Amino acid sequence: MASLSALLLRGPSLLRPCPQLSAARTYAAGGDFKYIISEKKGKKNNVGLIQLNRPKALNALCQPLINEMNQALMTFQEDPSIGAIVLTGSEKSFAAGADIKEMSDKTLQFCYSEKLLKGWDNMSQVTKPIIAAVNGFALGGGCELALMCDIIYAGENAQFGQPEILIGTIPGGGGTQRLTRVVGKSLAMEMVLTGDRISAQEAKQAGLISKIFPVEKLVEEAIQCAEKIANNSKIVTQMAKESVNAAFETTLAEGIRLEKKLFFSTFATDDQKEGMSAFVEKRKANFKDN
Ligand code: HXC
């Protein structure tokens, strides 16, 4: 049986298998996709890049696109050489939301049997850091997709919005919850009730995104950030991500307890020993992800 420290090291999220992610093993990164492009990037090829590639529909999130995105995510999640993932769209549109044409005639029975947007939130179970690089429209499910990522970088032309109310529905991919936690009640309520969009500058001011770049520089900058992350210890990075995410899911006391356990757990890794020794010896740390 695995010891407690081994289980803690793998982290609670790894104790919960993700059946949807594990089931999809068909494509390798860079494989035969129709709606996305998936490739390895960075000087050490340690960044996974997923580009949504349905330009005629402004990257509307149809079910086959979601399936392909999940397959690429699973491939990068399982590839030990990959330390972080960048998700982007085109310069005009990150994603204009769920595919309204695909969705319009669906029944409650269909939706309730979880057939609508199947596997939509598999991404939230990926333990490697994901950076959203958002140019253009991030609307409805597109905004919610960015919100599921760990870091959001935006191009100067980015527009974020939850316009579902304008087509007679409400956000269904976490918009009322994740957006509200990030930007606060008043702005979230205004966006959800009016369908108005906010600019990259407004999103930055509201804390929805961390940085803004010129449109043509955005993906390069996101890859550079991902490389920085990928050069650190992968196992410790996973613990850090899990700990920050707990801030959105638990009470402060529970979050602090989890953080303390994960902090202590880093002391069972070779990478903590290597990182601290390297500091003392005034050299660069050489992490082995152990
Ligand atoms: C299907 C879409 C689409 C969408 C755009 N298109 N958004 N198709 N679903 N969400 C298609 C258009 O039909 C059109 O195809 C082509 O993309 C270009 O769109 P235009 O409207 O001609 O472009 P433009 O005038 O530049 O306007 C861009 C836009 C607008 C502002 C983004 O397209 C728009 O408002 N889209 C809908 C945004 C939205 O309501 N999103 C929320 C969806 S509900 P054709 O073939 O007609 O030329 C949702 C729920 C999430 O996301 C639930 C959980 C995940």
Short mmCIF file of C-alpha atoms and ligand atoms in Angstrom, two decimals:
data_model
loop_
_atom_site.label_atom_id
_atom_site.label_comp_id
_atom_site.label_asym_id
_atom_site.label_seq_id
_atom_site.Cartn_x
_atom_site.Cartn_y
_atom_site.Cartn_z
CA MET A 1 0.00 0.00 0.00
CA ALA A 2 1.25 3.52 -0.78
CA SER A 3 2.49 5.46 2.25
CA LEU A 4 0.70 8.64 3.34
CA SER A 5 3.65 10.79 2.25
CA ALA A 6 3.65 9.11 -1.17
CA LEU A 7 -0.08 9.81 -1.51
CA LEU A 8 0.40 13.40 -0.37
CA LEU A 9 3.24 13.79 -2.83
CA ARG A 10 1.06 12.67 -5.67
CA GLY A 11 -1.55 15.10 -4.36
CA PRO A 12 -5.27 14.63 -3.71
CA SER A 13 -6.12 15.49 -7.30
CA LEU A 14 -4.14 12.49 -8.50
CA LEU A 15 -6.01 10.27 -6.08
CA ARG A 16 -9.12 10.99 -8.15
CA PRO A 17 -8.74 9.45 -11.59
CA CYS A 18 -10.29 11.38 -14.47
CA PRO A 19 -12.12 8.74 -16.52
CA GLN A 20 -12.92 11.11 -19.38
CA LEU A 21 -9.30 12.17 -19.73
CA SER A 22 -7.91 8.65 -19.40
CA ALA A 23 -10.36 7.21 -21.90
CA ALA A 24 -9.19 9.41 -24.76
CA ARG A 25 -5.84 8.10 -25.92
CA THR A 26 -6.23 8.16 -29.65
CA TYR A 27 -4.13 11.17 -30.68
CA ALA A 28 -0.57 12.12 -29.93
CA ALA A 29 0.35 15.81 -29.64
CA GLY A 30 0.52 17.16 -33.17
CA GLY A 31 -1.81 14.34 -34.23
CA ASP A 32 -4.59 14.28 -36.73
CA PHE A 33 -6.91 16.96 -35.37
CA LYS A 34 -9.58 18.86 -37.28
CA TYR A 35 -10.50 21.65 -34.87
CA ILE A 36 -7.27 22.26 -32.96
CA ILE A 37 -3.52 22.36 -33.55
CA SER A 38 -1.39 20.76 -30.88
CA GLU A 39 2.40 20.94 -30.70
CA LYS A 40 5.37 21.10 -28.36
CA LYS A 41 7.06 24.48 -27.93
CA GLY A 42 9.89 26.14 -26.00
CA LYS A 43 13.68 25.85 -26.18
CA LYS A 44 13.51 22.51 -24.36
CA ASN A 45 10.27 21.37 -26.01
CA ASN A 46 8.72 21.30 -22.56
CA VAL A 47 5.60 23.42 -23.28
CA GLY A 48 2.43 22.01 -24.82
CA LEU A 49 0.63 24.46 -27.11
CA ILE A 50 -3.04 23.91 -28.01
CA GLN A 51 -4.49 26.30 -30.57
CA LEU A 52 -8.23 26.25 -31.17
CA ASN A 53 -8.56 26.20 -34.93
CA ARG A 54 -12.13 26.69 -36.14
CA PRO A 55 -11.67 30.17 -37.62
CA LYS A 56 -14.86 30.38 -39.70
CA ALA A 57 -16.97 29.98 -36.56
CA LEU A 58 -14.66 32.16 -34.41
CA ASN A 59 -13.66 29.02 -32.50
CA ALA A 60 -17.18 28.28 -31.28
CA LEU A 61 -16.83 25.31 -28.96
CA CYS A 62 -18.60 22.47 -30.74
CA GLN A 63 -18.49 19.01 -29.16
CA PRO A 64 -15.83 17.59 -31.54
CA LEU A 65 -13.57 20.57 -30.71
CA ILE A 66 -14.02 19.93 -26.98
CA ASN A 67 -13.23 16.23 -27.53
CA GLU A 68 -10.04 17.05 -29.43
CA MET A 69 -8.97 19.65 -26.84
CA ASN A 70 -9.43 17.05 -24.09
CA GLN A 71 -7.38 14.50 -26.03
CA ALA A 72 -4.54 17.00 -26.48
CA LEU A 73 -4.73 17.99 -22.80
CA MET A 74 -4.57 14.34 -21.76
CA THR A 75 -1.55 13.75 -24.00
CA PHE A 76 0.32 16.70 -22.47
CA GLN A 77 -0.78 15.75 -18.95
CA GLU A 78 0.72 12.29 -19.39
CA ASP A 79 3.89 13.41 -21.23
CA PRO A 80 6.65 13.67 -18.60
CA SER A 81 8.63 16.13 -20.74
CA ILE A 82 5.82 18.72 -20.64
CA GLY A 83 5.81 21.11 -17.67
CA ALA A 84 3.10 23.60 -18.67
CA ILE A 85 0.42 24.10 -21.32
CA VAL A 86 -0.63 27.17 -23.32
CA LEU A 87 -4.17 27.36 -24.73
CA THR A 88 -4.90 29.94 -27.41
CA GLY A 89 -7.20 30.71 -30.33
CA SER A 90 -6.72 32.98 -33.32
CA GLU A 91 -5.79 36.68 -33.33
CA LYS A 92 -9.49 37.49 -33.90
CA SER A 93 -11.09 35.10 -31.46
CA PHE A 94 -10.05 32.94 -28.52
CA ALA A 95 -13.50 31.33 -28.51
CA ALA A 96 -16.94 32.89 -29.18
CA GLY A 97 -18.67 30.51 -26.79
CA ALA A 98 -20.43 27.19 -27.00
CA ASP A 99 -21.67 26.42 -30.51
CA ILE A 100 -25.11 28.02 -30.59
CA LYS A 101 -26.11 26.23 -33.80
CA GLU A 102 -25.25 22.84 -32.30
CA MET A 103 -27.03 23.68 -29.05
CA SER A 104 -30.16 25.54 -30.16
CA ASP A 105 -32.64 22.62 -30.50
CA LYS A 106 -31.44 20.52 -27.55
CA THR A 107 -34.00 19.37 -24.98
CA LEU A 108 -33.79 19.51 -21.20
CA GLN A 109 -33.71 15.69 -21.18
CA PHE A 110 -30.67 15.71 -23.48
CA CYS A 111 -28.89 18.37 -21.40
CA TYR A 112 -29.74 16.78 -18.07
CA SER A 113 -28.37 13.40 -19.12
CA GLU A 114 -25.05 15.30 -19.41
CA LYS A 115 -24.84 14.91 -23.14
CA LEU A 116 -24.61 18.67 -23.75
CA LEU A 117 -20.99 19.84 -23.62
CA LYS A 118 -19.78 16.44 -22.47
CA GLY A 119 -16.35 16.57 -20.86
CA TRP A 120 -16.55 20.36 -20.77
CA ASP A 121 -14.68 20.75 -17.48
CA ASN A 122 -12.11 17.93 -17.88
CA MET A 123 -9.55 20.72 -18.03
CA SER A 124 -10.09 21.56 -14.38
CA GLN A 125 -8.64 18.13 -13.57
CA VAL A 126 -5.33 18.71 -15.38
CA THR A 127 -2.64 19.04 -12.72
CA LYS A 128 -0.08 20.82 -14.95
CA PRO A 129 -0.38 24.63 -15.15
CA ILE A 130 -2.38 25.96 -18.10
CA ILE A 131 -1.98 29.50 -19.45
CA ALA A 132 -4.78 30.97 -21.57
CA ALA A 133 -3.49 33.37 -24.24
CA VAL A 134 -6.59 35.34 -25.22
CA ASN A 135 -6.76 37.48 -28.34
CA GLY A 136 -10.12 38.80 -29.54
CA PHE A 137 -13.40 37.34 -28.35
CA ALA A 138 -13.59 35.30 -25.15
CA LEU A 139 -17.37 35.10 -24.88
CA GLY A 140 -19.71 32.78 -22.98
CA GLY A 141 -18.06 29.36 -22.87
CA GLY A 142 -14.92 31.01 -24.28
CA CYS A 143 -14.63 33.27 -21.24
CA GLU A 144 -15.43 30.29 -19.01
CA LEU A 145 -12.71 28.25 -20.73
CA ALA A 146 -10.15 30.98 -20.00
CA LEU A 147 -11.40 31.10 -16.40
CA MET A 148 -10.66 27.37 -16.02
CA CYS A 149 -7.02 28.03 -16.91
CA ASP A 150 -4.49 28.96 -14.20
CA ILE A 151 -3.12 32.17 -15.69
CA ILE A 152 -4.74 34.43 -18.30
CA TYR A 153 -2.63 36.62 -20.60
CA ALA A 154 -4.56 38.85 -23.01
CA GLY A 155 -3.85 40.63 -26.26
CA GLU A 156 -4.71 44.31 -26.52
CA ASN A 157 -7.80 43.44 -28.59
CA ALA A 158 -9.25 40.94 -26.10
CA GLN A 159 -12.92 41.20 -25.13
CA PHE A 160 -14.37 39.16 -22.30
CA GLY A 161 -18.09 38.66 -21.88
CA GLN A 162 -20.91 36.40 -20.72
CA PRO A 163 -23.56 37.24 -23.35
CA GLU A 164 -25.74 34.14 -22.75
CA ILE A 165 -28.59 36.31 -21.41
CA LEU A 166 -28.93 37.85 -24.90
CA ILE A 167 -29.77 34.43 -26.36
CA GLY A 168 -32.16 33.45 -23.60
CA THR A 169 -29.92 31.39 -21.36
CA ILE A 170 -27.30 31.81 -18.64
CA PRO A 171 -23.62 30.81 -18.29
CA GLY A 172 -23.35 27.04 -17.81
CA GLY A 173 -19.61 26.43 -17.73
CA GLY A 174 -18.76 28.09 -14.43
CA GLY A 175 -19.25 31.73 -15.47
CA THR A 176 -21.52 32.76 -12.63
CA GLN A 177 -19.18 31.09 -10.12
CA ARG A 178 -15.57 31.46 -11.28
CA LEU A 179 -16.07 34.95 -12.76
CA THR A 180 -17.79 36.18 -9.57
CA ARG A 181 -15.00 34.82 -7.37
CA VAL A 182 -12.40 36.57 -9.52
CA VAL A 183 -13.95 39.98 -10.33
CA GLY A 184 -16.46 40.34 -7.50
CA LYS A 185 -20.25 40.46 -7.46
CA SER A 186 -21.02 43.83 -9.01
CA LEU A 187 -18.98 43.45 -12.22
CA ALA A 188 -19.89 39.76 -12.62
CA MET A 189 -23.56 40.57 -12.13
CA GLU A 190 -23.35 43.42 -14.64
CA MET A 191 -21.65 41.21 -17.25
CA VAL A 192 -24.04 38.30 -16.74
CA LEU A 193 -27.24 40.39 -16.60
CA THR A 194 -26.47 42.80 -19.46
CA GLY A 195 -24.25 40.65 -21.69
CA ASP A 196 -21.88 43.65 -22.00
CA ARG A 197 -18.26 42.85 -22.79
CA ILE A 198 -15.19 44.21 -21.01
CA SER A 199 -11.88 45.15 -22.65
CA ALA A 200 -8.44 43.75 -21.86
CA GLN A 201 -7.71 46.89 -19.80
CA GLU A 202 -10.93 46.51 -17.79
CA ALA A 203 -10.21 42.79 -17.32
CA LYS A 204 -6.75 43.64 -16.01
CA GLN A 205 -8.14 46.24 -13.63
CA ALA A 206 -10.69 43.70 -12.36
CA GLY A 207 -8.02 41.03 -11.74
CA LEU A 208 -9.37 38.66 -14.40
CA ILE A 209 -6.05 38.60 -16.28
CA SER A 210 -2.47 39.14 -15.22
CA LYS A 211 -0.84 40.80 -18.26
CA ILE A 212 -1.65 42.49 -21.59
CA PHE A 213 0.54 42.24 -24.70
CA PRO A 214 0.41 43.40 -28.33
CA VAL A 215 -1.71 40.93 -30.30
CA GLU A 216 1.17 39.47 -32.31
CA LYS A 217 3.41 39.02 -29.23
CA LEU A 218 0.83 37.34 -26.99
CA VAL A 219 1.44 33.65 -27.72
CA GLU A 220 5.22 34.06 -27.62
CA GLU A 221 4.95 35.74 -24.20
CA ALA A 222 2.63 33.01 -22.91
CA ILE A 223 5.09 30.34 -24.09
CA GLN A 224 7.93 32.18 -22.31
CA CYS A 225 5.92 32.19 -19.08
CA ALA A 226 5.15 28.49 -19.57
CA GLU A 227 8.86 27.76 -20.11
CA LYS A 228 9.71 29.51 -16.83
CA ILE A 229 7.16 27.31 -15.06
CA ALA A 230 8.30 24.14 -16.88
CA ASN A 231 11.91 24.73 -15.79
CA ASN A 232 10.91 24.42 -12.12
CA SER A 233 10.25 21.12 -10.36
CA LYS A 234 7.12 19.59 -11.90
CA ILE A 235 6.08 17.82 -8.73
CA VAL A 236 6.45 20.94 -6.58
CA THR A 237 4.68 23.02 -9.25
CA GLN A 238 1.77 20.59 -9.09
CA MET A 239 1.56 21.08 -5.32
CA ALA A 240 1.67 24.86 -5.72
CA LYS A 241 -1.17 24.80 -8.26
CA GLU A 242 -3.25 22.55 -6.06
CA SER A 243 -2.71 24.79 -3.07
CA VAL A 244 -3.68 28.02 -4.89
CA ASN A 245 -6.76 26.34 -6.36
CA ALA A 246 -7.85 25.30 -2.87
CA ALA A 247 -8.36 29.01 -2.14
CA PHE A 248 -11.38 28.88 -4.46
CA GLU A 249 -12.87 25.72 -3.01
CA THR A 250 -12.34 25.61 0.75
CA THR A 251 -12.60 27.73 3.85
CA LEU A 252 -9.52 29.75 4.81
CA ALA A 253 -8.72 27.39 7.69
CA GLU A 254 -8.95 24.28 5.48
CA GLY A 255 -6.91 25.96 2.76
CA ILE A 256 -4.20 26.94 5.22
CA ARG A 257 -4.13 23.35 6.55
CA LEU A 258 -3.78 21.93 3.02
CA GLU A 259 -1.06 24.45 2.19
CA LYS A 260 0.89 23.46 5.32
CA LYS A 261 0.63 19.73 4.43
CA LEU A 262 1.75 20.35 0.86
CA PHE A 263 4.57 22.64 2.05
CA PHE A 264 5.78 19.91 4.44
CA SER A 265 5.41 17.36 1.61
CA THR A 266 7.89 19.27 -0.54
CA PHE A 267 10.51 18.27 2.06
CA ALA A 268 10.03 14.64 0.99
CA THR A 269 11.15 15.49 -2.56
CA ASP A 270 14.65 15.40 -3.99
CA ASP A 271 13.84 18.68 -5.74
CA GLN A 272 13.45 20.57 -2.44
CA LYS A 273 16.85 19.24 -1.33
CA GLU A 274 18.36 20.16 -4.71
CA GLY A 275 16.74 23.64 -4.77
CA MET A 276 17.91 24.60 -1.28
CA SER A 277 21.39 23.05 -1.75
CA ALA A 278 21.78 24.94 -5.03
CA PHE A 279 20.92 28.19 -3.25
CA VAL A 280 23.46 27.55 -0.48
CA GLU A 281 26.13 26.48 -3.01
CA LYS A 282 25.37 29.53 -5.20
CA ARG A 283 24.57 27.50 -8.32
CA LYS A 284 21.54 26.94 -10.53
CA ALA A 285 19.19 24.19 -9.34
CA ASN A 286 18.94 21.09 -11.49
CA PHE A 287 15.49 19.68 -10.78
CA LYS A 288 14.78 16.03 -11.59
CA ASP A 289 11.03 16.12 -10.86
CA ASN A 290 11.43 13.70 -7.99
C1 HXC B 1 -21.85 29.18 -33.37
C2 HXC B 1 -20.86 31.14 -34.02
C3 HXC B 1 -20.74 31.56 -32.67
C4 HXC B 1 -21.22 30.67 -31.65
C5 HXC B 1 -19.92 33.09 -33.90
N1 HXC B 1 -20.34 32.13 -34.74
N2 HXC B 1 -20.15 32.76 -32.65
N3 HXC B 1 -21.41 29.97 -34.36
N4 HXC B 1 -21.78 29.50 -32.07
N5 HXC B 1 -21.10 30.94 -30.36
C6 HXC B 1 -20.27 32.10 -36.20
C7 HXC B 1 -21.33 32.98 -36.83
O1 HXC B 1 -22.56 32.28 -36.91
C8 HXC B 1 -20.72 33.24 -38.19
O2 HXC B 1 -20.89 32.09 -39.02
C9 HXC B 1 -19.24 33.34 -37.88
O3 HXC B 1 -19.04 32.69 -36.63
C10 HXC B 1 -18.78 34.78 -37.75
O4 HXC B 1 -19.63 35.42 -36.83
P1 HXC B 1 -20.25 36.89 -37.06
O5 HXC B 1 -21.36 37.06 -36.09
O6 HXC B 1 -20.59 37.08 -38.50
O7 HXC B 1 -19.00 37.81 -36.69
P2 HXC B 1 -18.99 39.24 -36.01
O8 HXC B 1 -20.02 40.13 -36.65
O9 HXC B 1 -17.57 39.69 -36.03
O10 HXC B 1 -19.45 39.02 -34.50
C11 HXC B 1 -18.65 38.27 -33.64
C12 HXC B 1 -19.40 37.90 -32.33
C13 HXC B 1 -20.76 37.24 -32.71
C14 HXC B 1 -19.65 39.17 -31.54
C15 HXC B 1 -18.51 36.98 -31.55
O11 HXC B 1 -20.49 36.19 -33.62
C16 HXC B 1 -21.48 36.70 -31.53
O12 HXC B 1 -22.12 37.44 -30.80
N6 HXC B 1 -21.39 35.37 -31.33
C17 HXC B 1 -22.15 34.71 -30.27
C18 HXC B 1 -21.50 34.92 -28.94
C19 HXC B 1 -22.27 34.23 -27.83
O13 HXC B 1 -23.48 34.50 -27.63
N7 HXC B 1 -21.60 33.32 -27.09
C20 HXC B 1 -22.22 32.59 -26.02
C21 HXC B 1 -22.76 31.29 -26.53
S1 HXC B 1 -23.64 30.40 -25.29
P3 HXC B 1 -21.79 32.14 -40.35
O14 HXC B 1 -21.60 30.78 -40.94
O15 HXC B 1 -23.16 32.43 -39.89
O16 HXC B 1 -21.19 33.26 -41.17
C22 HXC B 1 -22.43 29.70 -24.34
C23 HXC B 1 -22.89 28.85 -23.20
C24 HXC B 1 -21.72 28.16 -22.53
O17 HXC B 1 -21.28 29.87 -24.55
C25 HXC B 1 -22.19 26.99 -21.74
C26 HXC B 1 -21.09 26.19 -21.09
C27 HXC B 1 -19.91 25.93 -21.87
#
